[in-house]
Amino acid sequence: MKKAFTPSDYLPKKVKIVEVGPRDGLQNETHSLSVTTRLALINRLANAGLKHIEAGSFVHPKWVPQMADSDQVIKALLKPSKFHTQADPTEVHYPVLVPNLQGLQGALQSGAEEVAVFAAASESFTQKNINCSIEESIERFRWVIDSALQEGVKVRGYISCVMDCPYEGPVSTPKVIELASKLHAMGCYEISLGDTIGTGTPNRVTHLIERLTQNLDISQIAVHFHDTYGQALSNIYAALLCGVSTVDSSVAGLGGCPYAKGASGNVATEDVVYLLDGLGIEHGIDLDALIDAGRFICHELEKPVMSKVNLARNP
Ligand code: HMG
Ligand code: MG
């Protein structure tokens, strides 16, 4: 008789969620929110139990005006008493995106304790996104990572377009592996795999992660799915079965990428939490408080919630 497949033999016991709504979510909105509103969102997320909240981005405000004043956001978060967060400030991490040394300097001056560099496995996307070639980006990141590590600041590495590129189509798996290995060797403690335009499907995700784990430990891999084709939760499940235990998501399903036409929201954090609950995986997040945070930010943005779970709970 065929042996029954027991998913719990493969699934992680605990998952770390990296909440990217205040950055990946808000960077794509048509209007920019005030620092006060961004802080109000971040504090709601922290109070819901999220421990890793991407709080902003030190990029050129001409390119991404929604992330202007990220320095003020970070500085204010370091004085949490002012914003009455109930979460223990020493337990919550607020990483920020930096594209180059100038961005890193801004992040360090604000007191950021963790930064993320963002590469892409496609030449055209890299040009549109950060105005340089892949090779140039790696050289820039080498300096950024070195300088950050010297200051005791942790560095995460993103790779965009790990499945497909909006300009070039399918992306080669060896290219993703090469970039991941370089970022890891340069000092990134974790590599987040971005399915930027949400075209991935579970078999492709499994294939990529299996190939990557020939070079990296599974604990060094995170997944970052956009839900453009409605595949994000299936892809997360496939990644969890491979042993991945870090998942990026965005409250209310906010998100997209200004340089990836057609990229819809990130997978909604509420939906990921519901999935993890169903699988019996520990995550430490209060779903009701998270739902309230999602409703709050959508009210501020005057847009509907994209999370299925949030909609189901608040028809
Ligand atoms: P550039 O124009 O090539 O920069 O932009 P430059 O070095 O030639 O300098 C030109 C001007 O920019 C100078 O100012 C610099 O001071 C200034 P000027 O002398 O003309 O007044 N400058 C900066 N200003 C503020 N912050 C900086 C900075 N650097 C230079 N850090 C740059 C290069 C990378 C800055 C630009 O292309 C940029 O800001 N791009 C934005 C990219 C971005 O934010 N993309 C979205 C995030 S990535 C993403 O969403 C994907 C992800 O979610 C994963 C996934 O889903 O796939 C992570
Ligand atoms: Mg993204």
Short mmCIF file of C-alpha atoms and ligand atoms in Angstrom, two decimals:
data_model
loop_
_atom_site.label_atom_id
_atom_site.label_comp_id
_atom_site.label_asym_id
_atom_site.label_seq_id
_atom_site.Cartn_x
_atom_site.Cartn_y
_atom_site.Cartn_z
CA MET A 1 0.00 0.00 0.00
CA LYS A 2 1.22 3.52 -0.81
CA LYS A 3 2.57 5.26 2.32
CA ALA A 4 0.37 8.22 3.42
CA PHE A 5 1.97 11.64 2.87
CA THR A 6 2.32 13.38 6.26
CA PRO A 7 2.97 17.11 5.69
CA SER A 8 3.78 17.71 9.38
CA ASP A 9 6.93 15.61 8.91
CA TYR A 10 8.23 18.33 6.57
CA LEU A 11 6.67 21.59 7.80
CA PRO A 12 8.58 23.88 10.17
CA LYS A 13 7.23 24.12 13.74
CA LYS A 14 7.58 27.90 13.80
CA VAL A 15 7.57 30.58 11.11
CA LYS A 16 9.02 34.09 11.23
CA ILE A 17 6.88 36.59 9.34
CA VAL A 18 8.59 39.66 7.91
CA GLU A 19 5.89 42.30 7.56
CA VAL A 20 6.64 44.44 4.50
CA GLY A 21 3.42 46.49 4.32
CA PRO A 22 4.86 49.80 5.59
CA ARG A 23 7.52 49.58 2.84
CA ASP A 24 6.53 47.29 -0.06
CA GLY A 25 2.86 48.07 0.54
CA LEU A 26 3.00 51.83 0.86
CA GLN A 27 5.71 52.39 -1.78
CA ASN A 28 3.18 51.55 -4.45
CA GLU A 29 0.26 53.71 -3.32
CA THR A 30 -0.76 56.65 -5.46
CA HIS A 31 -0.64 59.07 -2.56
CA SER A 32 1.98 59.32 0.13
CA LEU A 33 0.99 58.97 3.76
CA SER A 34 2.29 61.19 6.54
CA VAL A 35 4.98 59.99 8.92
CA THR A 36 2.38 59.98 11.70
CA THR A 37 0.06 57.64 9.78
CA ARG A 38 2.94 55.33 8.82
CA LEU A 39 3.97 55.18 12.47
CA ALA A 40 0.40 54.48 13.54
CA LEU A 41 0.34 51.50 11.15
CA ILE A 42 3.72 50.19 12.30
CA ASN A 43 2.69 50.42 15.95
CA ARG A 44 -0.54 48.54 15.26
CA LEU A 45 1.49 45.82 13.55
CA ALA A 46 3.95 45.63 16.44
CA ASN A 47 1.08 45.45 18.89
CA ALA A 48 -0.39 42.58 16.86
CA GLY A 49 2.80 40.64 17.61
CA LEU A 50 4.87 41.18 14.47
CA LYS A 51 8.55 41.22 15.37
CA HIS A 52 10.07 42.07 11.98
CA ILE A 53 8.48 45.09 10.32
CA GLU A 54 10.11 46.67 7.27
CA ALA A 55 9.61 50.30 8.14
CA GLY A 56 10.89 52.28 5.17
CA SER A 57 13.35 52.77 2.40
CA PHE A 58 16.36 55.08 1.95
CA VAL A 59 15.98 55.55 -1.79
CA HIS A 60 15.69 58.72 -3.84
CA PRO A 61 12.40 60.48 -2.98
CA LYS A 62 12.12 61.54 -6.62
CA TRP A 63 11.99 57.85 -7.59
CA VAL A 64 9.78 56.64 -4.73
CA PRO A 65 8.16 59.65 -3.03
CA GLN A 66 6.01 57.43 -0.80
CA MET A 67 9.13 56.45 1.17
CA ALA A 68 10.34 60.02 1.75
CA ASP A 69 11.07 60.83 5.40
CA SER A 70 11.89 57.23 6.28
CA ASP A 71 14.55 58.72 8.56
CA GLN A 72 11.81 60.34 10.63
CA VAL A 73 9.92 57.06 10.82
CA ILE A 74 12.97 55.17 12.09
CA LYS A 75 13.98 57.87 14.57
CA ALA A 76 10.48 57.95 16.03
CA LEU A 77 10.37 54.16 16.32
CA LEU A 78 13.48 54.31 18.47
CA LYS A 79 11.48 56.43 20.93
CA PRO A 80 8.50 54.09 21.20
CA SER A 81 7.15 55.61 24.40
CA LYS A 82 6.10 58.61 22.33
CA PHE A 83 3.83 56.39 20.26
CA HIS A 84 2.51 54.19 23.08
CA THR A 85 3.42 50.86 21.56
CA GLN A 86 2.61 47.97 23.86
CA ALA A 87 5.22 45.77 22.19
CA ASP A 88 8.61 45.43 23.87
CA PRO A 89 10.79 47.72 21.66
CA THR A 90 13.83 45.51 22.18
CA GLU A 91 11.99 42.61 20.61
CA VAL A 92 10.79 44.33 17.45
CA HIS A 93 13.11 44.85 14.49
CA TYR A 94 12.60 47.55 11.87
CA PRO A 95 14.73 46.80 8.78
CA VAL A 96 14.92 49.37 5.97
CA LEU A 97 15.86 49.12 2.29
CA VAL A 98 19.12 50.71 1.10
CA PRO A 99 20.21 50.73 -2.55
CA ASN A 100 23.69 52.22 -2.12
CA LEU A 101 26.14 53.82 0.34
CA GLN A 102 24.17 57.07 0.39
CA GLY A 103 21.10 55.15 1.49
CA LEU A 104 23.10 53.26 4.08
CA GLN A 105 24.47 56.51 5.53
CA GLY A 106 20.91 57.83 5.94
CA ALA A 107 19.82 54.58 7.56
CA LEU A 108 22.77 54.55 9.97
CA GLN A 109 22.26 58.21 10.91
CA SER A 110 18.65 57.38 11.79
CA GLY A 111 19.80 54.52 14.00
CA ALA A 112 18.57 51.62 11.85
CA GLU A 113 19.77 48.30 13.25
CA GLU A 114 19.08 46.27 10.13
CA VAL A 115 19.12 47.06 6.40
CA ALA A 116 18.27 45.19 3.22
CA VAL A 117 19.97 45.44 -0.14
CA PHE A 118 17.90 44.58 -3.19
CA ALA A 119 19.28 42.85 -6.26
CA ALA A 120 17.38 41.34 -9.18
CA ALA A 121 18.04 38.32 -11.38
CA SER A 122 17.14 40.27 -14.51
CA GLU A 123 19.25 42.93 -16.23
CA SER A 124 16.31 45.03 -17.43
CA PHE A 125 14.61 45.04 -14.05
CA THR A 126 17.84 46.02 -12.30
CA GLN A 127 18.27 48.95 -14.72
CA LYS A 128 14.70 50.17 -14.21
CA ASN A 129 14.76 49.63 -10.47
CA ILE A 130 18.16 50.92 -9.40
CA ASN A 131 19.61 52.39 -12.59
CA CYS A 132 22.62 50.08 -13.00
CA SER A 133 23.60 46.62 -14.26
CA ILE A 134 23.50 43.49 -12.10
CA GLU A 135 27.30 43.48 -11.92
CA GLU A 136 27.42 47.13 -10.85
CA SER A 137 24.74 46.48 -8.26
CA ILE A 138 26.78 43.64 -6.74
CA GLU A 139 29.84 45.89 -6.52
CA ARG A 140 27.75 48.59 -4.81
CA PHE A 141 26.28 46.07 -2.40
CA ARG A 142 29.73 44.77 -1.51
CA TRP A 143 30.59 48.21 -0.09
CA VAL A 144 27.19 48.64 1.51
CA ILE A 145 27.29 45.24 3.20
CA ASP A 146 30.89 45.68 4.40
CA SER A 147 30.15 49.12 5.85
CA ALA A 148 26.93 47.97 7.50
CA LEU A 149 28.55 44.93 9.09
CA GLN A 150 31.42 47.09 10.38
CA GLU A 151 28.79 49.20 12.16
CA GLY A 152 27.19 46.09 13.64
CA VAL A 153 24.14 46.40 11.39
CA LYS A 154 22.64 43.19 10.00
CA VAL A 155 22.03 42.93 6.26
CA ARG A 156 19.30 41.03 4.47
CA GLY A 157 19.47 40.44 0.73
CA TYR A 158 16.54 40.51 -1.67
CA ILE A 159 16.54 39.01 -5.13
CA SER A 160 13.69 40.22 -7.33
CA CYS A 161 12.33 38.40 -10.37
CA VAL A 162 13.32 34.93 -9.17
CA MET A 163 10.65 33.43 -11.42
CA ASP A 164 9.95 35.87 -14.25
CA CYS A 165 10.83 39.41 -15.18
CA PRO A 166 8.18 41.90 -16.39
CA TYR A 167 10.52 42.93 -19.23
CA GLU A 168 12.45 39.75 -20.12
CA GLY A 169 10.10 36.88 -19.26
CA PRO A 170 11.43 33.67 -17.66
CA VAL A 171 14.49 34.06 -15.46
CA SER A 172 17.22 31.41 -15.33
CA THR A 173 17.51 29.48 -12.08
CA PRO A 174 21.36 29.42 -12.26
CA LYS A 175 21.31 33.25 -12.33
CA VAL A 176 19.25 33.31 -9.11
CA ILE A 177 21.58 30.77 -7.50
CA GLU A 178 24.65 32.77 -8.51
CA LEU A 179 23.22 35.99 -7.05
CA ALA A 180 22.06 34.29 -3.85
CA SER A 181 25.50 32.75 -3.34
CA LYS A 182 27.22 36.11 -3.92
CA LEU A 183 24.94 38.00 -1.53
CA HIS A 184 25.38 35.31 1.09
CA ALA A 185 29.16 35.23 0.66
CA MET A 186 29.26 39.04 0.97
CA GLY A 187 27.53 38.83 4.37
CA CYS A 188 23.74 38.79 3.95
CA TYR A 189 22.35 36.65 6.75
CA GLU A 190 19.17 35.84 4.81
CA ILE A 191 18.17 35.87 1.14
CA SER A 192 14.57 36.75 0.36
CA LEU A 193 13.35 35.32 -2.95
CA GLY A 194 11.03 37.81 -4.62
CA ASP A 195 8.43 36.60 -7.07
CA THR A 196 7.98 40.21 -8.04
CA ILE A 197 5.18 39.78 -10.60
CA GLY A 198 3.56 36.78 -8.92
CA THR A 199 3.81 34.38 -11.86
CA GLY A 200 5.40 31.50 -9.91
CA THR A 201 3.62 28.22 -9.24
CA PRO A 202 4.41 25.62 -6.55
CA ASN A 203 6.50 23.21 -8.66
CA ARG A 204 8.76 26.03 -9.82
CA VAL A 205 9.12 27.24 -6.24
CA THR A 206 10.07 23.75 -5.03
CA HIS A 207 12.56 23.36 -7.87
CA LEU A 208 14.22 26.70 -7.12
CA ILE A 209 14.48 26.08 -3.37
CA GLU A 210 15.84 22.56 -3.87
CA ARG A 211 18.53 23.92 -6.19
CA LEU A 212 19.35 26.80 -3.83
CA THR A 213 19.80 24.53 -0.83
CA GLN A 214 22.71 22.88 -2.60
CA ASN A 215 24.58 26.13 -1.77
CA LEU A 216 22.66 27.68 1.14
CA ASP A 217 21.16 26.37 4.33
CA ILE A 218 17.36 26.38 4.27
CA SER A 219 17.36 28.66 7.35
CA GLN A 220 19.02 31.36 5.19
CA ILE A 221 16.17 31.43 2.65
CA ALA A 222 13.02 33.56 2.91
CA VAL A 223 10.17 33.78 0.42
CA HIS A 224 8.48 36.95 -0.83
CA PHE A 225 5.44 36.31 -2.98
CA HIS A 226 3.25 38.78 -4.77
CA ASP A 227 -0.25 37.50 -5.40
CA THR A 228 -0.82 38.76 -8.94
CA TYR A 229 -1.97 35.36 -10.23
CA GLY A 230 -3.47 34.18 -6.93
CA GLN A 231 -0.65 31.67 -6.37
CA ALA A 232 1.03 33.17 -3.33
CA LEU A 233 -0.46 30.94 -0.61
CA SER A 234 0.12 27.78 -2.68
CA ASN A 235 3.68 28.90 -3.25
CA ILE A 236 4.19 29.55 0.46
CA TYR A 237 2.87 26.07 1.24
CA ALA A 238 5.32 24.59 -1.27
CA ALA A 239 8.16 26.58 0.33
CA LEU A 240 7.14 25.49 3.83
CA LEU A 241 7.20 21.86 2.72
CA CYS A 242 10.79 22.45 1.58
CA GLY A 243 11.55 23.63 5.14
CA VAL A 244 11.50 27.41 4.60
CA SER A 245 10.58 29.14 7.87
CA THR A 246 10.69 32.85 6.95
CA VAL A 247 7.84 34.38 4.98
CA ASP A 248 7.44 38.00 3.84
CA SER A 249 3.91 39.36 3.66
CA SER A 250 2.02 42.62 3.71
CA VAL A 251 -0.92 43.61 5.88
CA ALA A 252 -4.19 43.85 3.94
CA GLY A 253 -2.36 42.59 0.83
CA LEU A 254 -1.01 46.06 0.07
CA GLY A 255 1.86 46.24 -2.31
CA GLY A 256 3.40 46.03 -5.70
CA CYS A 257 6.55 47.43 -7.15
CA PRO A 258 6.82 50.80 -8.91
CA TYR A 259 9.24 49.21 -11.42
CA ALA A 260 7.24 46.05 -12.16
CA LYS A 261 4.16 46.93 -14.18
CA GLY A 262 1.32 44.56 -13.31
CA ALA A 263 2.77 43.49 -9.95
CA SER A 264 -0.19 43.38 -7.60
CA GLY A 265 -0.12 43.26 -3.84
CA ASN A 266 2.07 41.06 -1.72
CA VAL A 267 0.42 38.08 -0.13
CA ALA A 268 -1.69 39.39 2.77
CA THR A 269 -0.29 38.79 6.24
CA GLU A 270 -3.78 37.97 7.56
CA ASP A 271 -4.08 35.15 4.99
CA VAL A 272 -0.62 33.78 5.82
CA VAL A 273 -1.44 33.77 9.55
CA TYR A 274 -4.70 31.91 8.85
CA LEU A 275 -2.81 29.34 6.76
CA LEU A 276 -0.19 28.87 9.48
CA ASP A 277 -2.93 28.43 12.11
CA GLY A 278 -4.52 25.74 9.96
CA LEU A 279 -1.19 23.96 9.63
CA GLY A 280 -0.52 24.18 13.37
CA ILE A 281 2.59 26.31 12.85
CA GLU A 282 3.54 28.79 15.56
CA HIS A 283 3.81 32.47 14.52
CA GLY A 284 3.06 34.65 17.56
CA ILE A 285 0.57 36.99 15.87
CA ASP A 286 -2.87 38.04 17.08
CA LEU A 287 -5.08 37.71 13.99
CA ASP A 288 -7.82 40.04 15.28
CA ALA A 289 -5.34 42.83 16.01
CA LEU A 290 -3.78 42.29 12.59
CA ILE A 291 -7.19 42.52 10.93
CA ASP A 292 -7.76 45.84 12.72
CA ALA A 293 -4.37 47.10 11.44
CA GLY A 294 -5.37 46.13 7.90
CA ARG A 295 -8.70 47.92 8.18
CA PHE A 296 -7.00 50.98 9.64
CA ILE A 297 -4.51 51.37 6.79
CA CYS A 298 -7.08 50.70 4.06
CA HIS A 299 -9.31 53.35 5.60
CA GLU A 300 -6.38 55.80 5.52
CA LEU A 301 -5.65 54.90 1.89
CA GLU A 302 -9.35 54.96 0.96
CA LYS A 303 -9.05 51.57 -0.70
CA PRO A 304 -10.54 48.11 -0.16
CA VAL A 305 -8.74 45.41 1.83
CA MET A 306 -7.20 42.74 -0.43
CA SER A 307 -6.89 40.07 2.28
CA LYS A 308 -9.48 37.30 1.86
CA VAL A 309 -9.39 36.53 5.60
CA ASN A 310 -9.89 40.18 6.51
CA LEU A 311 -12.86 40.41 4.11
CA ALA A 312 -14.38 37.18 5.45
CA ARG A 313 -14.17 38.47 9.02
CA ASN A 314 -15.56 41.91 8.11
CA PRO A 315 -18.01 41.45 5.25
P1 HMG B 1 20.68 57.25 -9.55
O1 HMG B 1 19.97 58.40 -10.15
O2 HMG B 1 21.37 56.28 -10.44
O3 HMG B 1 21.72 57.75 -8.40
O4 HMG B 1 19.63 56.49 -8.63
P2 HMG B 1 23.07 58.53 -8.56
O5 HMG B 1 24.04 57.84 -7.65
O6 HMG B 1 23.44 58.73 -10.00
O7 HMG B 1 22.73 59.96 -7.94
C1 HMG B 1 21.80 60.83 -8.56
C2 HMG B 1 21.10 61.64 -7.49
O8 HMG B 1 20.42 60.76 -6.62
C3 HMG B 1 22.05 62.48 -6.62
O9 HMG B 1 21.34 63.65 -6.22
C4 HMG B 1 22.21 61.63 -5.39
O10 HMG B 1 22.51 62.39 -4.24
C5 HMG B 1 20.82 61.01 -5.27
P3 HMG B 1 21.56 65.03 -6.99
O11 HMG B 1 23.06 65.29 -6.92
O12 HMG B 1 21.10 64.81 -8.39
O13 HMG B 1 20.71 65.97 -6.20
N1 HMG B 1 20.83 59.74 -4.56
C6 HMG B 1 20.03 59.46 -3.50
N2 HMG B 1 19.10 60.20 -2.85
C7 HMG B 1 18.48 59.62 -1.80
N3 HMG B 1 18.74 58.35 -1.37
C8 HMG B 1 19.66 57.61 -1.99
C9 HMG B 1 20.34 58.17 -3.10
N4 HMG B 1 21.29 57.68 -3.94
C10 HMG B 1 21.57 58.65 -4.81
N5 HMG B 1 19.89 56.37 -1.55
C11 HMG B 1 18.92 54.99 -6.93
C12 HMG B 1 19.98 55.30 -7.99
C13 HMG B 1 19.14 53.56 -6.45
C14 HMG B 1 19.09 55.96 -5.77
C15 HMG B 1 17.52 55.15 -7.56
O14 HMG B 1 17.45 54.35 -8.69
C16 HMG B 1 16.39 54.81 -6.63
O15 HMG B 1 16.17 55.46 -5.63
N6 HMG B 1 15.59 53.76 -6.97
C17 HMG B 1 14.45 53.34 -6.20
C18 HMG B 1 14.38 51.84 -6.21
C19 HMG B 1 13.24 51.35 -5.32
O16 HMG B 1 12.99 51.84 -4.26
N7 HMG B 1 12.53 50.30 -5.81
C20 HMG B 1 11.48 49.67 -5.07
C21 HMG B 1 12.02 48.75 -4.01
S1 HMG B 1 12.57 47.16 -4.65
C22 HMG B 1 11.16 46.17 -4.56
O17 HMG B 1 10.10 46.65 -4.29
C23 HMG B 1 11.31 44.68 -4.76
C24 HMG B 1 11.22 43.88 -3.45
O18 HMG B 1 10.00 44.13 -2.78
C25 HMG B 1 11.34 42.38 -3.75
C26 HMG B 1 10.35 41.91 -4.83
O19 HMG B 1 9.13 42.02 -4.64
O20 HMG B 1 10.84 41.46 -5.86
C27 HMG B 1 12.38 44.27 -2.51
MG MG B 2 8.08 43.08 -3.18
#
